[in-house]
Amino acid sequence: MTPPRRPDPPPMRTNDVRVALAGTAAWAVALVVLLVAGTPSGDDWWLWVCVTGIVTGLFGVWYIPRLQAGRERQEAARAARREAAVEDAVQVSEAGPAGATRQDIAAEASTTTAASAASETSETTDADV
């Protein structure tokens, strides 16, 4: 008999949009400094690097909430499948072998759903892109 699996710790929550905004603001400050002070040796590519940083940061501010929402939906679907597997295992156990406890069946169901979740993570979904 395998020992029960310890639950995974909750993921660390960070404010990724704020980080993207800070980077975008840093690129905007660099652009203003270059416009006021001038570019070294008259190279205009410095300005375009700043503009690219600003555009990339704005894209990140738009994209990050959508990415996080997709990941949360995917995790909720996985949790629902795990719960359904545990309930199915409990129903089967009521007619199953004598002496099996609810914890034994839940542990067995979690190992089977962990294997299926591992195969799911290898698949690319629209939420991950």
Coordinates of C-alpha atoms in Angstrom, one line a residue:
M1 CA 0.0 0.0 0.0
T2 CA 1.4 3.4 -0.9
P3 CA 1.3 6.3 1.6
P4 CA -1.2 9.0 0.9
R5 CA 0.2 11.8 -1.3
R6 CA 0.8 15.2 0.3
P7 CA -1.1 17.9 -1.5
D8 CA 1.0 20.3 -3.6
P9 CA 1.5 23.8 -2.0
P10 CA -0.5 26.5 -3.6
P11 CA 1.3 28.4 -6.4
M12 CA 2.9 31.7 -5.4
R13 CA 0.8 34.5 -6.6
T14 CA 2.6 37.5 -8.2
N15 CA 1.3 40.5 -9.9
D16 CA 2.8 40.0 -13.3
V17 CA 1.0 42.9 -14.9
R18 CA 2.6 45.2 -12.5
V19 CA 6.0 43.9 -13.4
A20 CA 5.2 44.4 -17.1
L21 CA 4.1 47.9 -16.4
A22 CA 7.3 48.7 -14.5
G23 CA 9.4 47.4 -17.4
T24 CA 7.3 49.4 -19.9
A25 CA 7.8 52.5 -17.8
A26 CA 11.5 51.9 -17.6
W27 CA 11.7 51.7 -21.4
A28 CA 9.6 54.9 -21.7
V29 CA 12.0 56.8 -19.3
A30 CA 14.9 55.6 -21.4
L31 CA 13.2 56.8 -24.6
V32 CA 12.6 60.2 -23.0
V33 CA 16.2 60.5 -21.8
L34 CA 17.5 59.6 -25.3
L35 CA 15.2 62.1 -26.9
V36 CA 16.3 64.9 -24.5
A37 CA 20.0 64.1 -24.3
G38 CA 20.4 62.7 -27.8
T39 CA 21.7 59.4 -28.9
P40 CA 25.3 58.5 -28.7
S41 CA 27.1 59.1 -32.0
G42 CA 23.7 59.9 -33.6
D43 CA 22.7 56.2 -33.7
D44 CA 18.9 56.1 -34.1
W45 CA 18.7 52.4 -33.4
W46 CA 18.8 53.2 -29.6
L47 CA 15.5 54.9 -30.0
W48 CA 14.0 51.9 -31.8
V49 CA 15.2 49.6 -29.0
C50 CA 13.2 51.7 -26.5
V51 CA 10.1 51.8 -28.7
T52 CA 10.3 48.0 -29.1
G53 CA 10.6 47.6 -25.3
I54 CA 7.5 49.8 -24.9
V55 CA 5.5 47.9 -27.5
T56 CA 6.5 44.5 -26.0
G57 CA 5.6 45.7 -22.5
L58 CA 2.2 46.9 -23.6
F59 CA 1.6 43.5 -25.3
G60 CA 2.5 41.8 -22.0
V61 CA 0.1 44.0 -20.1
W62 CA -2.7 42.9 -22.5
Y63 CA -1.7 39.2 -22.7
I64 CA -0.8 38.3 -19.2
P65 CA -4.3 38.4 -17.7
R66 CA -5.6 36.2 -20.6
L67 CA -2.8 33.7 -20.0
Q68 CA -3.5 33.5 -16.3
A69 CA -7.2 33.1 -16.8
G70 CA -6.6 30.3 -19.2
R71 CA -4.3 28.5 -16.7
E72 CA -6.9 28.9 -13.9
R73 CA -9.6 27.5 -16.1
Q74 CA -7.4 24.5 -17.0
E75 CA -6.5 23.9 -13.3
A76 CA -10.2 24.1 -12.4
A77 CA -11.0 21.5 -15.0
R78 CA -8.3 19.2 -13.8
A79 CA -9.6 19.5 -10.2
A80 CA -13.1 18.7 -11.3
R81 CA -11.8 15.6 -13.1
R82 CA -9.9 14.5 -10.0
E83 CA -13.0 14.9 -7.8
A84 CA -15.0 12.9 -10.3
A85 CA -12.4 10.1 -10.3
V86 CA -12.5 10.0 -6.5
E87 CA -16.3 9.8 -6.5
D88 CA -16.3 7.1 -9.1
A89 CA -13.7 5.1 -7.1
V90 CA -15.8 5.5 -4.0
Q91 CA -18.9 4.2 -5.8
V92 CA -17.0 1.3 -7.1
S93 CA -15.5 0.5 -3.7
E94 CA -18.9 0.3 -2.1
A95 CA -19.4 -2.8 -4.2
G96 CA -15.7 -3.6 -4.2
P97 CA -13.4 -5.7 -1.9
A98 CA -14.2 -5.8 1.8
G99 CA -11.8 -3.9 4.1
A100 CA -11.0 -1.1 1.6
T101 CA -11.3 2.3 3.2
R102 CA -12.3 5.5 1.6
Q103 CA -8.8 6.9 2.1
D104 CA -7.3 3.8 0.2
I105 CA -9.6 4.4 -2.7
A106 CA -9.0 8.1 -2.8
A107 CA -5.2 7.5 -2.8
E108 CA -5.6 5.0 -5.6
A109 CA -7.8 7.4 -7.6
S110 CA -5.3 10.3 -7.1
T111 CA -2.4 8.2 -8.4
T112 CA -4.4 7.3 -11.5
T113 CA -5.5 10.9 -12.0
A114 CA -1.9 12.1 -11.4
A115 CA -0.7 9.8 -14.2
S116 CA -3.4 11.2 -16.5
A117 CA -2.6 14.8 -15.5
A118 CA 1.1 14.1 -16.3
S119 CA 0.1 13.1 -19.8
E120 CA -2.2 16.2 -20.1
T121 CA 0.6 18.6 -19.3
S122 CA 2.6 17.4 -22.3
E123 CA -0.2 18.5 -24.6
T124 CA -0.2 22.1 -25.8
T125 CA -3.5 23.9 -25.4
D126 CA -4.6 27.3 -26.5
A127 CA -4.4 28.6 -22.9
D128 CA -0.7 27.8 -22.8
V129 CA 0.1 29.7 -26.0

